[in-house]
Tab-separated table of C-alpha atoms and ligand atoms in Angstrom:
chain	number	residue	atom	x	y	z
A	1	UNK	CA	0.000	0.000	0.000
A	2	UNK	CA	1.400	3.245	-0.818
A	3	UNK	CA	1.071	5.569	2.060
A	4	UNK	CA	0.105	8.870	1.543
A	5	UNK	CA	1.578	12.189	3.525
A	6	UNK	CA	0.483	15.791	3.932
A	7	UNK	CA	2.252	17.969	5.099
A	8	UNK	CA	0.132	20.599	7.107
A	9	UNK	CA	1.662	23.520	9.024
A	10	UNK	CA	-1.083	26.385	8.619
A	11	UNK	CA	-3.090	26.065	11.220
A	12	UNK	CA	-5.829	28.858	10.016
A	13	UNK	CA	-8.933	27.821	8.301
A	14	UNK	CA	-8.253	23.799	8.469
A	15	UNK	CA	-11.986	23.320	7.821
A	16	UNK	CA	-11.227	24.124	4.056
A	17	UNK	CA	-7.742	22.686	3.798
A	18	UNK	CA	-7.492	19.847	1.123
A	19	UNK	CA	-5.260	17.500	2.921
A	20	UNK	CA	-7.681	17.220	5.475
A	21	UNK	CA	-9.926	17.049	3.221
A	22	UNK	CA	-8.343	14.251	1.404
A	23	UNK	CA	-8.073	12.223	4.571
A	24	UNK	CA	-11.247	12.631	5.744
A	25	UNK	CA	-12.464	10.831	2.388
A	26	UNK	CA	-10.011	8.034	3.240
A	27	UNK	CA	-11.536	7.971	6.620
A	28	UNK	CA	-14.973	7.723	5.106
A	29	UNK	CA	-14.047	5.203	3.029
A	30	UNK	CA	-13.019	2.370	6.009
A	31	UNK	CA	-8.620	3.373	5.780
A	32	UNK	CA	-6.793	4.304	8.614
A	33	UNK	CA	-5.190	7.431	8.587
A	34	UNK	CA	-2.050	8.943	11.152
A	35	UNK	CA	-2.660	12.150	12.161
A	36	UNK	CA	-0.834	14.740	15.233
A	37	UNK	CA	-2.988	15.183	18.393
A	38	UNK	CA	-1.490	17.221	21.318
A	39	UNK	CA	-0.353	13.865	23.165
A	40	UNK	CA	0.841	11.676	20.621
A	41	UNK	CA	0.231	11.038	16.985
A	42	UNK	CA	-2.911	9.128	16.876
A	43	UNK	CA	-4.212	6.137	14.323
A	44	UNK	CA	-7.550	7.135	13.422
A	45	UNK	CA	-10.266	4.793	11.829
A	46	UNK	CA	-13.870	5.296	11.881
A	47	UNK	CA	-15.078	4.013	15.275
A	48	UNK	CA	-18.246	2.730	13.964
A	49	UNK	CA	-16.918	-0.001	11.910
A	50	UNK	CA	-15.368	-2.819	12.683
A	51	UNK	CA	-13.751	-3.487	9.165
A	52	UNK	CA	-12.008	-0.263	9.420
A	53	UNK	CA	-10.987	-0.880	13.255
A	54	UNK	CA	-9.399	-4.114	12.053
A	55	UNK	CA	-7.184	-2.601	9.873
A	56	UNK	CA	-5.904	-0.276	12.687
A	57	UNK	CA	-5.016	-3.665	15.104
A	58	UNK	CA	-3.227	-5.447	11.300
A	59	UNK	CA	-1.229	-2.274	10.886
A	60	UNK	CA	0.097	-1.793	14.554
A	61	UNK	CA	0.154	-5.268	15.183
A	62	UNK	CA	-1.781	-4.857	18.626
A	63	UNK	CA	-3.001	-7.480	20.619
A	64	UNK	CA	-7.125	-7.756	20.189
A	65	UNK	CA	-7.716	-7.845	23.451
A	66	UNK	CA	-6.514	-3.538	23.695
A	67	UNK	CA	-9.338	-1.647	23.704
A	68	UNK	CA	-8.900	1.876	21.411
A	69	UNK	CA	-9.601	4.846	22.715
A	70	UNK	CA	-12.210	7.607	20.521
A	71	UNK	CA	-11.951	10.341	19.940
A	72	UNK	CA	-15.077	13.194	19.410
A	73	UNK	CA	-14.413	17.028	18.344
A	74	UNK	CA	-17.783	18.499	19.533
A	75	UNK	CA	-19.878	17.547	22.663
A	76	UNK	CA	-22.584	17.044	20.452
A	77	UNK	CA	-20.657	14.327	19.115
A	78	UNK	CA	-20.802	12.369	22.488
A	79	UNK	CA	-23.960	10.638	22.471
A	80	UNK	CA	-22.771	8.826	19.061
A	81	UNK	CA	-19.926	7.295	21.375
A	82	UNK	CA	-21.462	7.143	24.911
A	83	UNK	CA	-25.032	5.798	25.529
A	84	UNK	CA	-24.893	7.864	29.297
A	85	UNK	CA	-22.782	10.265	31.607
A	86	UNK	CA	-22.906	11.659	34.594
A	87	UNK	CA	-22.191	15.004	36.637
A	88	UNK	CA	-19.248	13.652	37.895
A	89	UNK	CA	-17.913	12.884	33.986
A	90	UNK	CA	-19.995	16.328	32.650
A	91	UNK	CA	-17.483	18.467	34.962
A	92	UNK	CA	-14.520	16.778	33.724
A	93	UNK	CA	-15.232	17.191	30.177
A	94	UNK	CA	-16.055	21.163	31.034
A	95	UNK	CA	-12.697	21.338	32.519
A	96	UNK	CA	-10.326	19.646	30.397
A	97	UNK	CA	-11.973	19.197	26.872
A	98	UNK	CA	-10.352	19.417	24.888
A	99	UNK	CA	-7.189	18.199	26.167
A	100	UNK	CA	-5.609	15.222	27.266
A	101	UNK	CA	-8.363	13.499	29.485
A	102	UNK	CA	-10.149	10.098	28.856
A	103	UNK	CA	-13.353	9.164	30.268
A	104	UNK	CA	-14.357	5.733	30.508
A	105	UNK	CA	-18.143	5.562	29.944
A	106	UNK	CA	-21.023	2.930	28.935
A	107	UNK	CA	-20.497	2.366	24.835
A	108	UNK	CA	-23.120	3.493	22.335
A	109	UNK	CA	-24.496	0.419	20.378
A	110	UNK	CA	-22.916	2.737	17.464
A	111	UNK	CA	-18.967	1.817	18.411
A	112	UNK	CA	-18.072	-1.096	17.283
A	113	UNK	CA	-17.240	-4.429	19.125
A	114	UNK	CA	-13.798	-4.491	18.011
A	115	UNK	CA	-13.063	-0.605	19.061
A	116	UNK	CA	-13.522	-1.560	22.653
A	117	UNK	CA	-12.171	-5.272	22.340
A	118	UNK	CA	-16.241	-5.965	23.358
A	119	UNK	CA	-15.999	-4.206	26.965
A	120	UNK	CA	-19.295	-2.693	27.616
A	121	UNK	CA	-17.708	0.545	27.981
A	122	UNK	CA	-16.018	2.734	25.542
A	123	UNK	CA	-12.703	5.537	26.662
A	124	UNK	CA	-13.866	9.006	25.221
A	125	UNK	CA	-11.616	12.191	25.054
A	126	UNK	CA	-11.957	15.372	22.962
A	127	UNK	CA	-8.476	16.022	21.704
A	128	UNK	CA	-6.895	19.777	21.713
A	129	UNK	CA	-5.624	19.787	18.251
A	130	UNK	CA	-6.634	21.722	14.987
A	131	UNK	CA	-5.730	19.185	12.924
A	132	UNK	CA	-7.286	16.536	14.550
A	133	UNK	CA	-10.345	18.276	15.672
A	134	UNK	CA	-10.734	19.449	11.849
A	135	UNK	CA	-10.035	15.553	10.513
A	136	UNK	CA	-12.764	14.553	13.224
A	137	UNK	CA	-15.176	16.988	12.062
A	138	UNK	CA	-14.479	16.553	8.519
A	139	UNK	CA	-15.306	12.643	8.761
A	140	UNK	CA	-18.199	13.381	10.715
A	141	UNK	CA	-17.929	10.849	12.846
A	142	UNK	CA	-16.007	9.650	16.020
A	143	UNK	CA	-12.622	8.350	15.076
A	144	UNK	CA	-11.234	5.458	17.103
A	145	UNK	CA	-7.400	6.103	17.143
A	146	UNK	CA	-4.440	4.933	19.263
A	147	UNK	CA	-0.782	5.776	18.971
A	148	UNK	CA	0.382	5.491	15.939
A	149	UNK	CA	3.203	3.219	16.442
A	150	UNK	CA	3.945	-0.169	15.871
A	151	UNK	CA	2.672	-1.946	19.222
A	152	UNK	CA	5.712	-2.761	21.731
A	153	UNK	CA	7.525	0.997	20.120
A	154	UNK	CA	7.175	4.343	21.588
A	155	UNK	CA	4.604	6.485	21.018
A	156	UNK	CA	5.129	8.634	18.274
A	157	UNK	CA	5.662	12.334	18.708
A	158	UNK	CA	6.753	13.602	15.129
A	159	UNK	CA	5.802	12.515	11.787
A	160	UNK	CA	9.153	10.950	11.248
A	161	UNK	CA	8.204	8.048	13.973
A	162	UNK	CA	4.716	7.450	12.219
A	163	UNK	CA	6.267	7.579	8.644
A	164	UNK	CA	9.284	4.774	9.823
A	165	UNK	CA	6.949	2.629	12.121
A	166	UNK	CA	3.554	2.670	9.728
A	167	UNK	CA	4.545	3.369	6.271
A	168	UNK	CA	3.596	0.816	3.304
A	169	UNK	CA	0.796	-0.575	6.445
A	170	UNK	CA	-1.916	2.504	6.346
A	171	UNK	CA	-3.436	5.026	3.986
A	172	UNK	CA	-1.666	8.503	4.899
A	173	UNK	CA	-0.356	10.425	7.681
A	174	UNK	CA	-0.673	14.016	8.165
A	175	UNK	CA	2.292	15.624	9.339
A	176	UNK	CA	1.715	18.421	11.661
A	177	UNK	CA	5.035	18.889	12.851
A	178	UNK	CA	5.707	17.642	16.946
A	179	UNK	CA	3.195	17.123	19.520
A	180	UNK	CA	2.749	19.105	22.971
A	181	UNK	CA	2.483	16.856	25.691
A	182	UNK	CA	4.454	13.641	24.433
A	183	UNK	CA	2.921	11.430	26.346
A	184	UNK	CA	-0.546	9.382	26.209
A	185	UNK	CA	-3.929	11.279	27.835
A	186	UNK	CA	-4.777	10.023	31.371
A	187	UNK	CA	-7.594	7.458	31.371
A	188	UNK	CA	-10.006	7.980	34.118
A	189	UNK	CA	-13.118	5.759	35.225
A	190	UNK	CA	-15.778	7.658	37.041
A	191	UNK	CA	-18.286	6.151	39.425
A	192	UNK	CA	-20.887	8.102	41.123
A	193	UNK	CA	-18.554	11.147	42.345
A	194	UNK	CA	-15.302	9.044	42.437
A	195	UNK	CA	-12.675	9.271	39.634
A	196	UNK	CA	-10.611	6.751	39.278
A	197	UNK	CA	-7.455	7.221	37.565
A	198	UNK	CA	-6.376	4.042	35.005
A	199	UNK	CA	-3.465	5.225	33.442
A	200	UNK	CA	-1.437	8.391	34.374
A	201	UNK	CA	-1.135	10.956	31.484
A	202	UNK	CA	-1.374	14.402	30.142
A	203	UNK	CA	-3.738	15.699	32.703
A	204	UNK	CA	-2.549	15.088	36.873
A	205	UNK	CA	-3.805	13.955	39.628
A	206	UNK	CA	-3.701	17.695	41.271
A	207	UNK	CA	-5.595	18.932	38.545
A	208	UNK	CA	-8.389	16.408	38.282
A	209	UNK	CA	-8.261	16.681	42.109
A	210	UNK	CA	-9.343	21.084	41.244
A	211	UNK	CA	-12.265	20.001	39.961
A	212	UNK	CA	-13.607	16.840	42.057
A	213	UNK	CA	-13.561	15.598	45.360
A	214	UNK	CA	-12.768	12.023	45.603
A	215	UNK	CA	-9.768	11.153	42.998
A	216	UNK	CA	-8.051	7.426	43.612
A	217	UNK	CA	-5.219	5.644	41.775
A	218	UNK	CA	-6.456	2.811	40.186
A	219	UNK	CA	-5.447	-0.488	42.725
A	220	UNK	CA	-3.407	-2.578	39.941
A	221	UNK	CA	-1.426	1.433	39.630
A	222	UNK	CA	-0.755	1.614	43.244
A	223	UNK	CA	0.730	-2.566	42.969
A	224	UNK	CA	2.897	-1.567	39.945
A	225	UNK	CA	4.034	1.194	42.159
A	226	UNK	CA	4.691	-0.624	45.380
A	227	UNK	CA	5.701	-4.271	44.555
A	228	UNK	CA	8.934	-4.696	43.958
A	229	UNK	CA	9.239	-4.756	40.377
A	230	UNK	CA	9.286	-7.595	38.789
A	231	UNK	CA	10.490	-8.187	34.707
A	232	UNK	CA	8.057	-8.996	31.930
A	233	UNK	CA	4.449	-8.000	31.532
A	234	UNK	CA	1.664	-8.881	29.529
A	235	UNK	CA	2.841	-6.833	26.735
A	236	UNK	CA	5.967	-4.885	25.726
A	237	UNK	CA	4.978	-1.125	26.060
A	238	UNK	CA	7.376	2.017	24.478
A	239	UNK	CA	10.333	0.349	24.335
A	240	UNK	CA	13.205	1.210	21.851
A	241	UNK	CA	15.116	-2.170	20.437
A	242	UNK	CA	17.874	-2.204	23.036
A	243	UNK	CA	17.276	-3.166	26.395
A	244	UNK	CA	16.474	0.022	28.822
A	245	UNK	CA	17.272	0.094	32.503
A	246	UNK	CA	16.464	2.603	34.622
A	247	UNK	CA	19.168	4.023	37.275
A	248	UNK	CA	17.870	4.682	41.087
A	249	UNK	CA	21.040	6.186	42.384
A	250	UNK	CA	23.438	9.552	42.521
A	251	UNK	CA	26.291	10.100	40.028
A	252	UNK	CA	28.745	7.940	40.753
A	253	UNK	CA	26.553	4.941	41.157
A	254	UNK	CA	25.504	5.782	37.899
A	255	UNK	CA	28.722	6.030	36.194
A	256	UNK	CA	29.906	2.581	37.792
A	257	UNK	CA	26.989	0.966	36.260
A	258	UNK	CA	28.072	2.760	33.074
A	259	UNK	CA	31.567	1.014	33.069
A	260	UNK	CA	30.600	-2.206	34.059
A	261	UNK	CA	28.338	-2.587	31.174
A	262	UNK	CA	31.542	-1.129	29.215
A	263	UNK	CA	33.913	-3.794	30.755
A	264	UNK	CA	31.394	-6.288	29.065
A	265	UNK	CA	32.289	-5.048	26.260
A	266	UNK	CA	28.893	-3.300	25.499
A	267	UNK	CA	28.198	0.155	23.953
A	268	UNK	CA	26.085	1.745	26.202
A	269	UNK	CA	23.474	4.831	25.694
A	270	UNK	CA	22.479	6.918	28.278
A	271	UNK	CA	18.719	9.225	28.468
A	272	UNK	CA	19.617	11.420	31.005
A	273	UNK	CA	19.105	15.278	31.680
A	274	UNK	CA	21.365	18.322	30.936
A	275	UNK	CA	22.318	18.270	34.594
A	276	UNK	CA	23.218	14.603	35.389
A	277	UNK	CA	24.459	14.565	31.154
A	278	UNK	CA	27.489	16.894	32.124
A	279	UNK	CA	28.553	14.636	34.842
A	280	UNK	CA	28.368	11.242	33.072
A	281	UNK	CA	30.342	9.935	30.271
A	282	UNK	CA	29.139	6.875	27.837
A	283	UNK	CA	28.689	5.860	24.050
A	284	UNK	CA	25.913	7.406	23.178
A	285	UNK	CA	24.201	10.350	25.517
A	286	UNK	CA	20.940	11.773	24.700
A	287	UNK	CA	20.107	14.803	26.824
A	288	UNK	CA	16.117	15.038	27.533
A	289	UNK	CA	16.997	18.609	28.906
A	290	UNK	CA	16.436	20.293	32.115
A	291	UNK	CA	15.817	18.064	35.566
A	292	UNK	CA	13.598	21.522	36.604
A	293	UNK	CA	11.654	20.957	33.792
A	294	UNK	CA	9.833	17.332	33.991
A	295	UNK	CA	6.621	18.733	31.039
A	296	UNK	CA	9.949	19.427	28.299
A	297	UNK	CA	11.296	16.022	29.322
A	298	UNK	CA	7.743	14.433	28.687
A	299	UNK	CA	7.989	16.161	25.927
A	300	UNK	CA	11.290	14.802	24.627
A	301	UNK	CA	10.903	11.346	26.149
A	302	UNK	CA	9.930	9.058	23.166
A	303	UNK	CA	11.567	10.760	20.273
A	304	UNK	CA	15.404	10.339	22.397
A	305	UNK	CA	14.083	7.192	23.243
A	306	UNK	CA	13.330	6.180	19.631
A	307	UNK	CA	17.359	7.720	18.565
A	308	UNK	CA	18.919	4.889	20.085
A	309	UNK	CA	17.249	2.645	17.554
A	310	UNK	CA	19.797	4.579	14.856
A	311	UNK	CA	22.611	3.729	16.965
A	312	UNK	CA	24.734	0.796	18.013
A	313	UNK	CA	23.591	0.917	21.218
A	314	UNK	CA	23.439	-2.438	23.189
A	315	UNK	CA	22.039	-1.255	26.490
A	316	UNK	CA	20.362	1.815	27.677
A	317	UNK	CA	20.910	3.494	31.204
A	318	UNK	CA	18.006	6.157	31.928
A	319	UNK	CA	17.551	8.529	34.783
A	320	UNK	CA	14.120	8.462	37.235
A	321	UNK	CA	12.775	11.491	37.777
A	322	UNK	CA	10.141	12.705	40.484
A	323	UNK	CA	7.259	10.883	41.013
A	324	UNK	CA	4.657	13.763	40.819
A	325	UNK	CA	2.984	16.521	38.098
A	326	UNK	CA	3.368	15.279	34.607
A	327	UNK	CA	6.220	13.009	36.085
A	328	UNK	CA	3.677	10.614	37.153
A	329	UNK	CA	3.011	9.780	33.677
A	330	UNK	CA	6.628	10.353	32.744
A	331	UNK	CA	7.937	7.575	35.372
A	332	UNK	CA	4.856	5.031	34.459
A	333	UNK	CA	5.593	5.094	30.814
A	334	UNK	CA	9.439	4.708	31.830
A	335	UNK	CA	8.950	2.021	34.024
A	336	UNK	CA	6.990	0.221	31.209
A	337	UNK	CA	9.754	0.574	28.479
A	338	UNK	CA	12.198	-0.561	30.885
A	339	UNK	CA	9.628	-3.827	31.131
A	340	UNK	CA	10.589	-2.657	35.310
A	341	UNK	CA	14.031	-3.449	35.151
A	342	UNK	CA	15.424	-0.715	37.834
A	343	UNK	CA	18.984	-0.761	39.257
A	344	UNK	CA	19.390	0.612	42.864
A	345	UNK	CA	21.952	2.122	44.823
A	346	UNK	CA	22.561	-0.343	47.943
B	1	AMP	P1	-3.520	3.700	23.498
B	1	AMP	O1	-4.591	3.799	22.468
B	1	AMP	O2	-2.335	2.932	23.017
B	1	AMP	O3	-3.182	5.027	24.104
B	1	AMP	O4	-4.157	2.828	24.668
B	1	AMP	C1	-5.468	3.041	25.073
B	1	AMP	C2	-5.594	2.605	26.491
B	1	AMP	O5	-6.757	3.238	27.038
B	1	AMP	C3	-5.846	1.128	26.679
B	1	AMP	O6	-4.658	0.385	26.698
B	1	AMP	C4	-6.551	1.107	28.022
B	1	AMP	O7	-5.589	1.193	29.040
B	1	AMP	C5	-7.334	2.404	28.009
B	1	AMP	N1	-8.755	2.166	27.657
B	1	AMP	C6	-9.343	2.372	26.471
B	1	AMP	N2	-10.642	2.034	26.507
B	1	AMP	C7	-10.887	1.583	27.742
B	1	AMP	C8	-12.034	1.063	28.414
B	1	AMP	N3	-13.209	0.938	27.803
B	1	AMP	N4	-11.884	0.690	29.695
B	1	AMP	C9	-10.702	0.821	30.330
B	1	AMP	N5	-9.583	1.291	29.756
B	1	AMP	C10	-9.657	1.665	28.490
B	2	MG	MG1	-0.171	3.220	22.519
């Protein structure tokens, strides 16, 4: 399949733009189509159908059993997705749609089986992007779309990583230069007036926690987070092709890890930020910037992440960062390329 790409960068009067309006016509016709959101790029099918969904789970080669999230541009656009919400939901849509929030809610009989690998509930977010909002409205119709990687990679945060993970397997991608957030939306699940947070993402715990009262980790987040962590999961999750550890420890600990993978006779990569980068020396050393700035790291995460796949690199060494903000969702994703392999200081 030849795969097609647009290049849009003018973000005025999208409605009318023909690349958009090029992919929406793919869209209507059942392909699968990459396009930017302000998380991640996102695979976009329509979420009706399950012939198009299909092709979305071929061309990433996800598991079945992974439900998709969809995505809606207009609240009018909900009740084709959702068959009921509540206050509780109706607040956090008013406060963060668009933007990088997921709502778990009872499906529509409109989504298809296969878009929420047949749970009885459907994830629903409004996304805060031009382009996307314009694709969604231009197909006129909810668009189920995950990241736009192959499964097992990380996300992808430019064009580039869509184009070199996707390209021969789907219709087009729309280039719209790099994402915001670079990391996934938060998934919540909201019961009476509790939220309940599934996945850590784009949108905190302190912010949901603004707008309602009673907001709670998810129990199977709090195990990952207390049990010592033990390798291989269900699935592979973000992870570039060498293996990634991450490094609990100060500077020198660091570095001795370093040269003992050296004395192997390994070439070793290290994702580490500006700070701790100037102290360290190794192969291969991508800087992810500031250590005072955890949302430009987010931002950086996957795309230095995805570098080391150009490289020779046979191990990577990464730093841990806070455990709070946007580094919630920084440290979860990390933990999950690193399939929870985590060296500590004694
Ligand atoms: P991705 O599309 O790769 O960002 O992954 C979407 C994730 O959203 C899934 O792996 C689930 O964790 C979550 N999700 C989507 N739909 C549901 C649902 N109906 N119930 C619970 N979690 C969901
Ligand atoms: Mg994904």
């Amino acid at each position: 399949m030849i795969t097609h790409k647009w290049n849009v960068d003018n973000v005025d009067n999208l409605a009318g733009n023909q690349a958009i309006q090029e992919a929406a016509m793919w869209i209507r016709e059942g392909e699968v189509i990459a396009f930017p959101t302000e998380t991640v790029y996102g695979l976009g099918a329509d979420a009706c159908s399950n012939d198009a969904i299909e092709k979305i789970f071929s061309a990433k080669g996800r598991p079945s059993d992974n439900p998709l999230i969809v995505h809606i541009s207009r609240l009018e656009q909900l009740k084709q997705a959702a068959s009921t919400w509540e206050r509780t939901a109706e607040s956090l849509m008013n406060a963060f749609w668009p933007g990088p929030l997921t709502i778990v809610l009872p499906k529509s009989d409109a989504i298809a089986e296969r878009t929420t690998a047949r749970l009885a509930t459907v994830g629903v977010r409004m996304p805060d992007h031009p382009i996307a909002l314009a694709l969604i409205d231009a197909a006129g119709f909810p668009l189920a779309a995950p990241s736009a990687n192959r499964s097992g990679k990380p996300s992808p945060t430019r064009g580039e990583h869509v184009y070199r993970d996707l390209n021969g397997r789907i219709k087009g991608i729309i280039d719209g230069g790099k994402t915001g957030v670079g990391l996934e939306s938060t998934v919540v699940e909201v019961i009476g007036e509790t939220v309940t947070i599934l996945r850590p993402g784009g949108i905190t715990k302190a912010q949901l926690e603004n707008v309602v009262d009673h907001v709670e980790w998810d129990r199977a987040l709090l195990e990952e987070k207390q049990v010592p962590k033990s390798p291989g999961m269900k699935y592979t999750h973000y992870a570039p092709d060498a293996p990634l550890y991450l490094v609990d420890g100060e500077r020198d600990f660091f570095q001795g890890v370093i040269n003992q993978h050296q004395s192997e006779g390994k070439k070793v990569g290290i994702l580490v930020s500006d700070e701790l980068a100037d102290q360290l020396t190794a192969d291969e050393v991508r800087r992810v910037g500031s250590n005072q700035r955890i949302d430009w790291i987010a931002q950086q995460i996957y795309h230095q992440l995805r570098s080391f796949d150009d490289t020779t690199t046979e191990v990577i060494l990464a730093e841990i960062y806070p455990d709070e903000g946007i580094g919630e969702a920084l440290m979860n994703r990390l933990l999950k390329a690193a399939g929870n392999k985590v060296l500590t200081q004694e």
